[in-house]
Amino acid sequence: MISSKANRSTKDNETIERTSLLNELNKAEFYPMTLVIAPAGYGKTTLVCQWKEKQLTKNQRIGWYSLDESDNKAEQFSAYFTAALSQATDLSFSGIVYQNNLVDYFSQLLVQLSQVRSHFYLVIDDYHHIENSEIHDALRFWLKHQPQTMSLIVLSRLTPPLSITNLRIHEQLLEI
């Protein structure tokens, strides 16, 4: 596993704090999904890194997964997704093995996550790299069944095909 895909940080002296956007991100706890969309270079990752650093000082639990083109393989996506969940929850998912079906794999993860009682966040950065429909389908399944103690934060240049309209209608989406 490439460690830089699981951890992102920014140096405070190199960035400008965008207080109103950080305050908006603080509402993520109350939504199953937060979507941060902007073109390249607009500071999506920097913003969420600043927010993450502030949350960590409050002992919030956060997992991070930075995507690239190689993550279009379901098996690789599952491995890094699970590593980020483990980072956020301190759970070991070693007994769960991906076997050619991402929805089945996610079902097993969800069973394990039912024991997590404290709130946690999972950040997926650069989701626009994902083109694999199996991953999109599995993540839609995940969003329907994810634990109430979890908030998913997705950063992308494009609106991902994750039933965003349905989440909007049911007021389960925070958009930045």
PDB file of N, CA, C and O in Angstrom, residues 1-11 18 22 25 28 34 36 43-56 60-68 71 76-90 93 120-129 150-156:
ATOM      1  N   MET A   1       0.832  -1.186   0.000  1.00  0.00           N
ATOM      2  CA  MET A   1       0.000   0.000   0.000  1.00  0.00           C
ATOM      3  C   MET A   1       0.880   1.255   0.000  1.00  0.00           C
ATOM      4  O   MET A   1       1.857   1.328   0.726  1.00  0.00           O
ATOM      5  N   ILE A   2       0.485   2.200  -0.790  1.00  0.00           N
ATOM      6  CA  ILE A   2       1.222   3.458  -0.888  1.00  0.00           C
ATOM      7  C   ILE A   2       0.704   4.380   0.213  1.00  0.00           C
ATOM      8  O   ILE A   2      -0.468   4.755   0.218  1.00  0.00           O
ATOM      9  N   SER A   3       1.565   4.746   1.155  1.00  0.00           N
ATOM     10  CA  SER A   3       1.118   5.500   2.329  1.00  0.00           C
ATOM     11  C   SER A   3       0.552   6.872   1.993  1.00  0.00           C
ATOM     12  O   SER A   3      -0.351   7.355   2.675  1.00  0.00           O
ATOM     13  N   SER A   4       1.025   7.513   0.940  1.00  0.00           N
ATOM     14  CA  SER A   4       0.529   8.854   0.604  1.00  0.00           C
ATOM     15  C   SER A   4      -0.928   8.834   0.140  1.00  0.00           C
ATOM     16  O   SER A   4      -1.607   9.856   0.161  1.00  0.00           O
ATOM     17  N   LYS A   5      -1.448   7.669  -0.249  1.00  0.00           N
ATOM     18  CA  LYS A   5      -2.842   7.566  -0.649  1.00  0.00           C
ATOM     19  C   LYS A   5      -3.761   7.543   0.570  1.00  0.00           C
ATOM     20  O   LYS A   5      -4.957   7.776   0.449  1.00  0.00           O
ATOM     21  N   ALA A   6      -3.197   7.263   1.734  1.00  0.00           N
ATOM     22  CA  ALA A   6      -4.005   7.137   2.946  1.00  0.00           C
ATOM     23  C   ALA A   6      -3.851   8.312   3.905  1.00  0.00           C
ATOM     24  O   ALA A   6      -4.459   8.328   4.965  1.00  0.00           O
ATOM     25  N   ASN A   7      -3.037   9.284   3.555  1.00  0.00           N
ATOM     26  CA  ASN A   7      -2.825  10.396   4.484  1.00  0.00           C
ATOM     27  C   ASN A   7      -2.485  11.645   3.702  1.00  0.00           C
ATOM     28  O   ASN A   7      -1.585  11.634   2.876  1.00  0.00           O
ATOM     29  N   ARG A   8      -3.189  12.691   3.969  1.00  0.00           N
ATOM     30  CA  ARG A   8      -2.927  13.980   3.338  1.00  0.00           C
ATOM     31  C   ARG A   8      -2.843  15.024   4.425  1.00  0.00           C
ATOM     32  O   ARG A   8      -3.615  15.021   5.369  1.00  0.00           O
ATOM     33  N   SER A   9      -1.925  15.930   4.278  1.00  0.00           N
ATOM     34  CA  SER A   9      -1.850  17.057   5.201  1.00  0.00           C
ATOM     35  C   SER A   9      -1.323  18.255   4.428  1.00  0.00           C
ATOM     36  O   SER A   9      -0.799  18.129   3.335  1.00  0.00           O
ATOM     37  N   THR A  10      -1.479  19.403   5.036  1.00  0.00           N
ATOM     38  CA  THR A  10      -1.007  20.633   4.409  1.00  0.00           C
ATOM     39  C   THR A  10      -0.285  21.453   5.457  1.00  0.00           C
ATOM     40  O   THR A  10      -0.598  21.370   6.642  1.00  0.00           O
ATOM     41  N   LYS A  11       0.673  22.212   5.038  1.00  0.00           N
ATOM     42  CA  LYS A  11       1.390  23.078   5.972  1.00  0.00           C
ATOM     43  C   LYS A  11       0.628  24.383   6.105  1.00  0.00           C
ATOM     44  O   LYS A  11       0.343  25.057   5.115  1.00  0.00           O
ATOM     45  N   ARG A  18      -9.908  29.453   4.712  1.00  0.00           N
ATOM     46  CA  ARG A  18     -11.203  29.888   4.190  1.00  0.00           C
ATOM     47  C   ARG A  18     -12.267  29.556   5.230  1.00  0.00           C
ATOM     48  O   ARG A  18     -12.897  28.503   5.191  1.00  0.00           O
ATOM     49  N   LEU A  22     -14.741  26.296   5.825  1.00  0.00           N
ATOM     50  CA  LEU A  22     -14.443  25.389   6.935  1.00  0.00           C
ATOM     51  C   LEU A  22     -15.658  25.251   7.850  1.00  0.00           C
ATOM     52  O   LEU A  22     -15.981  24.148   8.309  1.00  0.00           O
ATOM     53  N   LEU A  25     -18.048  22.949   6.203  1.00  0.00           N
ATOM     54  CA  LEU A  25     -17.600  21.550   6.336  1.00  0.00           C
ATOM     55  C   LEU A  25     -17.872  20.988   7.721  1.00  0.00           C
ATOM     56  O   LEU A  25     -18.051  19.776   7.871  1.00  0.00           O
ATOM     57  N   ALA A  28     -20.695  18.536   8.121  1.00  0.00           N
ATOM     58  CA  ALA A  28     -20.603  17.204   7.508  1.00  0.00           C
ATOM     59  C   ALA A  28     -21.061  16.096   8.454  1.00  0.00           C
ATOM     60  O   ALA A  28     -21.594  15.076   8.005  1.00  0.00           O
ATOM     61  N   THR A  34     -20.939  14.303   2.128  1.00  0.00           N
ATOM     62  CA  THR A  34     -20.594  15.678   1.795  1.00  0.00           C
ATOM     63  C   THR A  34     -19.832  15.614   0.484  1.00  0.00           C
ATOM     64  O   THR A  34     -18.927  14.797   0.317  1.00  0.00           O
ATOM     65  N   VAL A  36     -17.642  17.833  -2.205  1.00  0.00           N
ATOM     66  CA  VAL A  36     -16.884  19.051  -2.483  1.00  0.00           C
ATOM     67  C   VAL A  36     -16.482  18.983  -3.947  1.00  0.00           C
ATOM     68  O   VAL A  36     -15.656  18.152  -4.341  1.00  0.00           O
ATOM     69  N   GLY A  43      -8.500  24.247  -4.784  1.00  0.00           N
ATOM     70  CA  GLY A  43      -8.181  24.050  -3.375  1.00  0.00           C
ATOM     71  C   GLY A  43      -9.093  23.115  -2.609  1.00  0.00           C
ATOM     72  O   GLY A  43      -9.221  23.236  -1.393  1.00  0.00           O
ATOM     73  N   LYS A  44      -9.707  22.157  -3.298  1.00  0.00           N
ATOM     74  CA  LYS A  44     -10.580  21.193  -2.618  1.00  0.00           C
ATOM     75  C   LYS A  44      -9.804  20.416  -1.554  1.00  0.00           C
ATOM     76  O   LYS A  44     -10.209  20.353  -0.395  1.00  0.00           O
ATOM     77  N   THR A  45      -8.689  19.826  -1.976  1.00  0.00           N
ATOM     78  CA  THR A  45      -7.887  19.009  -1.058  1.00  0.00           C
ATOM     79  C   THR A  45      -7.319  19.862   0.061  1.00  0.00           C
ATOM     80  O   THR A  45      -7.343  19.456   1.230  1.00  0.00           O
ATOM     81  N   THR A  46      -6.836  21.040  -0.255  1.00  0.00           N
ATOM     82  CA  THR A  46      -6.281  21.934   0.763  1.00  0.00           C
ATOM     83  C   THR A  46      -7.339  22.287   1.801  1.00  0.00           C
ATOM     84  O   THR A  46      -7.087  22.244   3.009  1.00  0.00           O
ATOM     85  N   LEU A  47      -8.543  22.613   1.342  1.00  0.00           N
ATOM     86  CA  LEU A  47      -9.634  22.947   2.252  1.00  0.00           C
ATOM     87  C   LEU A  47      -9.939  21.793   3.198  1.00  0.00           C
ATOM     88  O   LEU A  47     -10.010  21.977   4.420  1.00  0.00           O
ATOM     89  N   VAL A  48     -10.106  20.598   2.642  1.00  0.00           N
ATOM     90  CA  VAL A  48     -10.475  19.452   3.481  1.00  0.00           C
ATOM     91  C   VAL A  48      -9.310  19.051   4.384  1.00  0.00           C
ATOM     92  O   VAL A  48      -9.530  18.618   5.521  1.00  0.00           O
ATOM     93  N   CYS A  49      -8.081  19.237   3.935  1.00  0.00           N
ATOM     94  CA  CYS A  49      -6.924  18.987   4.811  1.00  0.00           C
ATOM     95  C   CYS A  49      -6.925  19.938   6.003  1.00  0.00           C
ATOM     96  O   CYS A  49      -6.654  19.520   7.135  1.00  0.00           O
ATOM     97  N   GLN A  50      -7.212  21.210   5.755  1.00  0.00           N
ATOM     98  CA  GLN A  50      -7.301  22.176   6.863  1.00  0.00           C
ATOM     99  C   GLN A  50      -8.399  21.769   7.835  1.00  0.00           C
ATOM    100  O   GLN A  50      -8.195  21.800   9.055  1.00  0.00           O
ATOM    101  N   TRP A  51      -9.534  21.380   7.305  1.00  0.00           N
ATOM    102  CA  TRP A  51     -10.654  20.944   8.139  1.00  0.00           C
ATOM    103  C   TRP A  51     -10.259  19.711   8.939  1.00  0.00           C
ATOM    104  O   TRP A  51     -10.526  19.619  10.142  1.00  0.00           O
ATOM    105  N   LYS A  52      -9.603  18.762   8.261  1.00  0.00           N
ATOM    106  CA  LYS A  52      -9.167  17.525   8.915  1.00  0.00           C
ATOM    107  C   LYS A  52      -8.238  17.822  10.090  1.00  0.00           C
ATOM    108  O   LYS A  52      -8.392  17.260  11.178  1.00  0.00           O
ATOM    109  N   GLU A  53      -7.268  18.710   9.881  1.00  0.00           N
ATOM    110  CA  GLU A  53      -6.334  19.050  10.961  1.00  0.00           C
ATOM    111  C   GLU A  53      -7.073  19.627  12.167  1.00  0.00           C
ATOM    112  O   GLU A  53      -6.760  19.301  13.315  1.00  0.00           O
ATOM    113  N   LYS A  54      -8.065  20.463  11.933  1.00  0.00           N
ATOM    114  CA  LYS A  54      -8.854  21.032  13.027  1.00  0.00           C
ATOM    115  C   LYS A  54      -9.666  19.946  13.727  1.00  0.00           C
ATOM    116  O   LYS A  54      -9.811  19.955  14.950  1.00  0.00           O
ATOM    117  N   GLN A  55     -10.201  19.003  12.956  1.00  0.00           N
ATOM    118  CA  GLN A  55     -10.989  17.916  13.545  1.00  0.00           C
ATOM    119  C   GLN A  55     -10.112  16.982  14.379  1.00  0.00           C
ATOM    120  O   GLN A  55     -10.530  16.506  15.434  1.00  0.00           O
ATOM    121  N   LEU A  56      -8.909  16.730  13.903  1.00  0.00           N
ATOM    122  CA  LEU A  56      -8.008  15.848  14.655  1.00  0.00           C
ATOM    123  C   LEU A  56      -7.640  16.445  16.012  1.00  0.00           C
ATOM    124  O   LEU A  56      -7.429  15.703  16.975  1.00  0.00           O
ATOM    125  N   GLN A  60     -11.423  13.817  16.582  1.00  0.00           N
ATOM    126  CA  GLN A  60     -12.334  13.195  15.633  1.00  0.00           C
ATOM    127  C   GLN A  60     -11.585  12.103  14.877  1.00  0.00           C
ATOM    128  O   GLN A  60     -10.378  12.168  14.676  1.00  0.00           O
ATOM    129  N   ARG A  61     -12.319  11.116  14.438  1.00  0.00           N
ATOM    130  CA  ARG A  61     -11.735   9.975  13.737  1.00  0.00           C
ATOM    131  C   ARG A  61     -11.957  10.153  12.240  1.00  0.00           C
ATOM    132  O   ARG A  61     -13.094  10.257  11.787  1.00  0.00           O
ATOM    133  N   ILE A  62     -10.845  10.155  11.487  1.00  0.00           N
ATOM    134  CA  ILE A  62     -10.921  10.430  10.052  1.00  0.00           C
ATOM    135  C   ILE A  62     -10.000   9.477   9.290  1.00  0.00           C
ATOM    136  O   ILE A  62      -8.827   9.335   9.624  1.00  0.00           O
ATOM    137  N   GLY A  63     -10.552   8.855   8.259  1.00  0.00           N
ATOM    138  CA  GLY A  63      -9.764   8.060   7.321  1.00  0.00           C
ATOM    139  C   GLY A  63      -9.684   8.798   6.002  1.00  0.00           C
ATOM    140  O   GLY A  63     -10.605   9.534   5.638  1.00  0.00           O
ATOM    141  N   TRP A  64      -8.595   8.618   5.272  1.00  0.00           N
ATOM    142  CA  TRP A  64      -8.371   9.356   4.028  1.00  0.00           C
ATOM    143  C   TRP A  64      -7.951   8.389   2.931  1.00  0.00           C
ATOM    144  O   TRP A  64      -7.135   7.499   3.153  1.00  0.00           O
ATOM    145  N   TYR A  65      -8.501   8.597   1.745  1.00  0.00           N
ATOM    146  CA  TYR A  65      -8.147   7.783   0.585  1.00  0.00           C
ATOM    147  C   TYR A  65      -8.045   8.706  -0.626  1.00  0.00           C
ATOM    148  O   TYR A  65      -9.033   9.253  -1.079  1.00  0.00           O
ATOM    149  N   SER A  66      -6.826   8.894  -1.142  1.00  0.00           N
ATOM    150  CA  SER A  66      -6.584   9.698  -2.345  1.00  0.00           C
ATOM    151  C   SER A  66      -6.535   8.776  -3.550  1.00  0.00           C
ATOM    152  O   SER A  66      -5.717   7.869  -3.612  1.00  0.00           O
ATOM    153  N   LEU A  67      -7.406   9.034  -4.506  1.00  0.00           N
ATOM    154  CA  LEU A  67      -7.525   8.179  -5.683  1.00  0.00           C
ATOM    155  C   LEU A  67      -6.612   8.633  -6.818  1.00  0.00           C
ATOM    156  O   LEU A  67      -6.263   9.810  -6.908  1.00  0.00           O
ATOM    157  N   ASP A  68      -6.275   7.686  -7.676  1.00  0.00           N
ATOM    158  CA  ASP A  68      -5.658   7.984  -8.955  1.00  0.00           C
ATOM    159  C   ASP A  68      -6.213   6.975  -9.967  1.00  0.00           C
ATOM    160  O   ASP A  68      -7.090   6.167  -9.619  1.00  0.00           O
ATOM    161  N   ASP A  71      -6.855   3.199  -9.313  1.00  0.00           N
ATOM    162  CA  ASP A  71      -7.888   2.772  -8.372  1.00  0.00           C
ATOM    163  C   ASP A  71      -9.192   2.373  -9.060  1.00  0.00           C
ATOM    164  O   ASP A  71     -10.182   2.080  -8.398  1.00  0.00           O
ATOM    165  N   GLN A  76      -8.228  -3.190  -5.965  1.00  0.00           N
ATOM    166  CA  GLN A  76      -7.373  -2.161  -5.377  1.00  0.00           C
ATOM    167  C   GLN A  76      -8.227  -1.141  -4.623  1.00  0.00           C
ATOM    168  O   GLN A  76      -7.871  -0.715  -3.525  1.00  0.00           O
ATOM    169  N   PHE A  77      -9.347  -0.740  -5.206  1.00  0.00           N
ATOM    170  CA  PHE A  77     -10.234   0.205  -4.535  1.00  0.00           C
ATOM    171  C   PHE A  77     -10.659  -0.360  -3.178  1.00  0.00           C
ATOM    172  O   PHE A  77     -10.632   0.341  -2.168  1.00  0.00           O
ATOM    173  N   SER A  78     -11.026  -1.630  -3.150  1.00  0.00           N
ATOM    174  CA  SER A  78     -11.476  -2.248  -1.895  1.00  0.00           C
ATOM    175  C   SER A  78     -10.370  -2.250  -0.844  1.00  0.00           C
ATOM    176  O   SER A  78     -10.633  -2.001   0.337  1.00  0.00           O
ATOM    177  N   ALA A  79      -9.141  -2.501  -1.253  1.00  0.00           N
ATOM    178  CA  ALA A  79      -8.027  -2.557  -0.298  1.00  0.00           C
ATOM    179  C   ALA A  79      -7.778  -1.188   0.340  1.00  0.00           C
ATOM    180  O   ALA A  79      -7.645  -1.074   1.567  1.00  0.00           O
ATOM    181  N   TYR A  80      -7.714  -0.142  -0.468  1.00  0.00           N
ATOM    182  CA  TYR A  80      -7.466   1.197   0.067  1.00  0.00           C
ATOM    183  C   TYR A  80      -8.680   1.743   0.831  1.00  0.00           C
ATOM    184  O   TYR A  80      -8.529   2.420   1.843  1.00  0.00           O
ATOM    185  N   PHE A  81      -9.874   1.456   0.342  1.00  0.00           N
ATOM    186  CA  PHE A  81     -11.096   1.868   1.038  1.00  0.00           C
ATOM    187  C   PHE A  81     -11.118   1.256   2.441  1.00  0.00           C
ATOM    188  O   PHE A  81     -11.392   1.933   3.434  1.00  0.00           O
ATOM    189  N   THR A  82     -10.781  -0.024   2.519  1.00  0.00           N
ATOM    190  CA  THR A  82     -10.751  -0.723   3.805  1.00  0.00           C
ATOM    191  C   THR A  82      -9.654  -0.164   4.711  1.00  0.00           C
ATOM    192  O   THR A  82      -9.859  -0.010   5.916  1.00  0.00           O
ATOM    193  N   ALA A  83      -8.506   0.151   4.140  1.00  0.00           N
ATOM    194  CA  ALA A  83      -7.421   0.741   4.933  1.00  0.00           C
ATOM    195  C   ALA A  83      -7.858   2.080   5.519  1.00  0.00           C
ATOM    196  O   ALA A  83      -7.564   2.390   6.681  1.00  0.00           O
ATOM    197  N   ALA A  84      -8.572   2.890   4.735  1.00  0.00           N
ATOM    198  CA  ALA A  84      -9.060   4.174   5.233  1.00  0.00           C
ATOM    199  C   ALA A  84     -10.105   3.972   6.332  1.00  0.00           C
ATOM    200  O   ALA A  84     -10.110   4.696   7.332  1.00  0.00           O
ATOM    201  N   LEU A  85     -10.976   2.989   6.169  1.00  0.00           N
ATOM    202  CA  LEU A  85     -11.951   2.674   7.225  1.00  0.00           C
ATOM    203  C   LEU A  85     -11.247   2.233   8.504  1.00  0.00           C
ATOM    204  O   LEU A  85     -11.631   2.637   9.600  1.00  0.00           O
ATOM    205  N   SER A  86     -10.242   1.427   8.348  1.00  0.00           N
ATOM    206  CA  SER A  86      -9.479   0.961   9.501  1.00  0.00           C
ATOM    207  C   SER A  86      -8.794   2.133  10.203  1.00  0.00           C
ATOM    208  O   SER A  86      -8.771   2.207  11.441  1.00  0.00           O
ATOM    209  N   GLN A  87      -8.254   3.049   9.400  1.00  0.00           N
ATOM    210  CA  GLN A  87      -7.614   4.247   9.954  1.00  0.00           C
ATOM    211  C   GLN A  87      -8.621   5.057  10.777  1.00  0.00           C
ATOM    212  O   GLN A  87      -8.285   5.582  11.835  1.00  0.00           O
ATOM    213  N   ALA A  88      -9.846   5.143  10.308  1.00  0.00           N
ATOM    214  CA  ALA A  88     -10.863   5.961  10.972  1.00  0.00           C
ATOM    215  C   ALA A  88     -11.492   5.278  12.180  1.00  0.00           C
ATOM    216  O   ALA A  88     -11.963   5.949  13.095  1.00  0.00           O
ATOM    217  N   THR A  89     -11.497   3.964  12.197  1.00  0.00           N
ATOM    218  CA  THR A  89     -12.235   3.241  13.240  1.00  0.00           C
ATOM    219  C   THR A  89     -11.365   2.407  14.164  1.00  0.00           C
ATOM    220  O   THR A  89     -11.851   1.912  15.181  1.00  0.00           O
ATOM    221  N   ASP A  90     -10.125   2.196  13.795  1.00  0.00           N
ATOM    222  CA  ASP A  90      -9.215   1.304  14.525  1.00  0.00           C
ATOM    223  C   ASP A  90      -9.673  -0.151  14.498  1.00  0.00           C
ATOM    224  O   ASP A  90      -9.230  -0.962  15.308  1.00  0.00           O
ATOM    225  N   PHE A  93     -10.003  -5.349   9.639  1.00  0.00           N
ATOM    226  CA  PHE A  93     -10.893  -6.034   8.722  1.00  0.00           C
ATOM    227  C   PHE A  93     -10.174  -7.209   8.064  1.00  0.00           C
ATOM    228  O   PHE A  93     -10.488  -7.595   6.949  1.00  0.00           O
ATOM    229  N   PHE A 120     -17.368   8.883  12.869  1.00  0.00           N
ATOM    230  CA  PHE A 120     -16.118   8.938  12.126  1.00  0.00           C
ATOM    231  C   PHE A 120     -16.387   9.419  10.711  1.00  0.00           C
ATOM    232  O   PHE A 120     -17.518   9.405  10.229  1.00  0.00           O
ATOM    233  N   TYR A 121     -15.317   9.858  10.064  1.00  0.00           N
ATOM    234  CA  TYR A 121     -15.376  10.387   8.704  1.00  0.00           C
ATOM    235  C   TYR A 121     -14.476   9.567   7.798  1.00  0.00           C
ATOM    236  O   TYR A 121     -13.415   9.112   8.217  1.00  0.00           O
ATOM    237  N   LEU A 122     -14.906   9.430   6.550  1.00  0.00           N
ATOM    238  CA  LEU A 122     -14.063   8.837   5.528  1.00  0.00           C
ATOM    239  C   LEU A 122     -14.015   9.817   4.363  1.00  0.00           C
ATOM    240  O   LEU A 122     -15.053  10.188   3.808  1.00  0.00           O
ATOM    241  N   VAL A 123     -12.806  10.268   4.029  1.00  0.00           N
ATOM    242  CA  VAL A 123     -12.602  11.219   2.936  1.00  0.00           C
ATOM    243  C   VAL A 123     -12.072  10.455   1.729  1.00  0.00           C
ATOM    244  O   VAL A 123     -11.097   9.712   1.841  1.00  0.00           O
ATOM    245  N   ILE A 124     -12.738  10.647   0.580  1.00  0.00           N
ATOM    246  CA  ILE A 124     -12.251  10.091  -0.685  1.00  0.00           C
ATOM    247  C   ILE A 124     -11.932  11.274  -1.585  1.00  0.00           C
ATOM    248  O   ILE A 124     -12.822  12.031  -1.976  1.00  0.00           O
ATOM    249  N   ASP A 125     -10.660  11.432  -1.887  1.00  0.00           N
ATOM    250  CA  ASP A 125     -10.178  12.564  -2.671  1.00  0.00           C
ATOM    251  C   ASP A 125      -9.997  12.160  -4.137  1.00  0.00           C
ATOM    252  O   ASP A 125      -9.593  11.041  -4.433  1.00  0.00           O
ATOM    253  N   ASP A 126     -10.304  13.077  -5.048  1.00  0.00           N
ATOM    254  CA  ASP A 126     -10.116  12.888  -6.487  1.00  0.00           C
ATOM    255  C   ASP A 126     -11.002  11.790  -7.077  1.00  0.00           C
ATOM    256  O   ASP A 126     -10.575  11.001  -7.925  1.00  0.00           O
ATOM    257  N   TYR A 127     -12.265  11.763  -6.660  1.00  0.00           N
ATOM    258  CA  TYR A 127     -13.181  10.725  -7.132  1.00  0.00           C
ATOM    259  C   TYR A 127     -13.388  10.776  -8.651  1.00  0.00           C
ATOM    260  O   TYR A 127     -13.763   9.776  -9.260  1.00  0.00           O
ATOM    261  N   HIS A 128     -13.111  11.892  -9.270  1.00  0.00           N
ATOM    262  CA  HIS A 128     -13.281  12.013 -10.724  1.00  0.00           C
ATOM    263  C   HIS A 128     -12.416  11.011 -11.494  1.00  0.00           C
ATOM    264  O   HIS A 128     -12.665  10.770 -12.681  1.00  0.00           O
ATOM    265  N   HIS A 129     -11.437  10.404 -10.858  1.00  0.00           N
ATOM    266  CA  HIS A 129     -10.599   9.402 -11.519  1.00  0.00           C
ATOM    267  C   HIS A 129     -11.338   8.075 -11.724  1.00  0.00           C
ATOM    268  O   HIS A 129     -10.915   7.249 -12.533  1.00  0.00           O
ATOM    269  N   MET A 150     -21.232   7.305  10.531  1.00  0.00           N
ATOM    270  CA  MET A 150     -20.238   7.620   9.500  1.00  0.00           C
ATOM    271  C   MET A 150     -20.699   8.775   8.617  1.00  0.00           C
ATOM    272  O   MET A 150     -21.867   8.868   8.268  1.00  0.00           O
ATOM    273  N   SER A 151     -19.747   9.620   8.247  1.00  0.00           N
ATOM    274  CA  SER A 151     -19.957  10.648   7.230  1.00  0.00           C
ATOM    275  C   SER A 151     -18.904  10.456   6.149  1.00  0.00           C
ATOM    276  O   SER A 151     -17.712  10.406   6.438  1.00  0.00           O
ATOM    277  N   LEU A 152     -19.369  10.340   4.911  1.00  0.00           N
ATOM    278  CA  LEU A 152     -18.484  10.193   3.762  1.00  0.00           C
ATOM    279  C   LEU A 152     -18.292  11.566   3.124  1.00  0.00           C
ATOM    280  O   LEU A 152     -19.270  12.273   2.873  1.00  0.00           O
ATOM    281  N   ILE A 153     -17.042  11.943   2.893  1.00  0.00           N
ATOM    282  CA  ILE A 153     -16.719  13.221   2.254  1.00  0.00           C
ATOM    283  C   ILE A 153     -16.001  12.904   0.952  1.00  0.00           C
ATOM    284  O   ILE A 153     -14.943  12.267   0.957  1.00  0.00           O
ATOM    285  N   VAL A 154     -16.606  13.318  -0.165  1.00  0.00           N
ATOM    286  CA  VAL A 154     -16.066  13.020  -1.488  1.00  0.00           C
ATOM    287  C   VAL A 154     -15.636  14.319  -2.153  1.00  0.00           C
ATOM    288  O   VAL A 154     -16.416  15.269  -2.238  1.00  0.00           O
ATOM    289  N   LEU A 155     -14.392  14.351  -2.632  1.00  0.00           N
ATOM    290  CA  LEU A 155     -13.850  15.492  -3.358  1.00  0.00           C
ATOM    291  C   LEU A 155     -13.713  15.092  -4.820  1.00  0.00           C
ATOM    292  O   LEU A 155     -13.196  14.017  -5.118  1.00  0.00           O
ATOM    293  N   SER A 156     -14.185  15.962  -5.724  1.00  0.00           N
ATOM    294  CA  SER A 156     -14.149  15.627  -7.136  1.00  0.00           C
ATOM    295  C   SER A 156     -14.200  16.880  -7.995  1.00  0.00           C
ATOM    296  O   SER A 156     -14.689  17.919  -7.565  1.00  0.00           O
TER     297      SER A 156
END
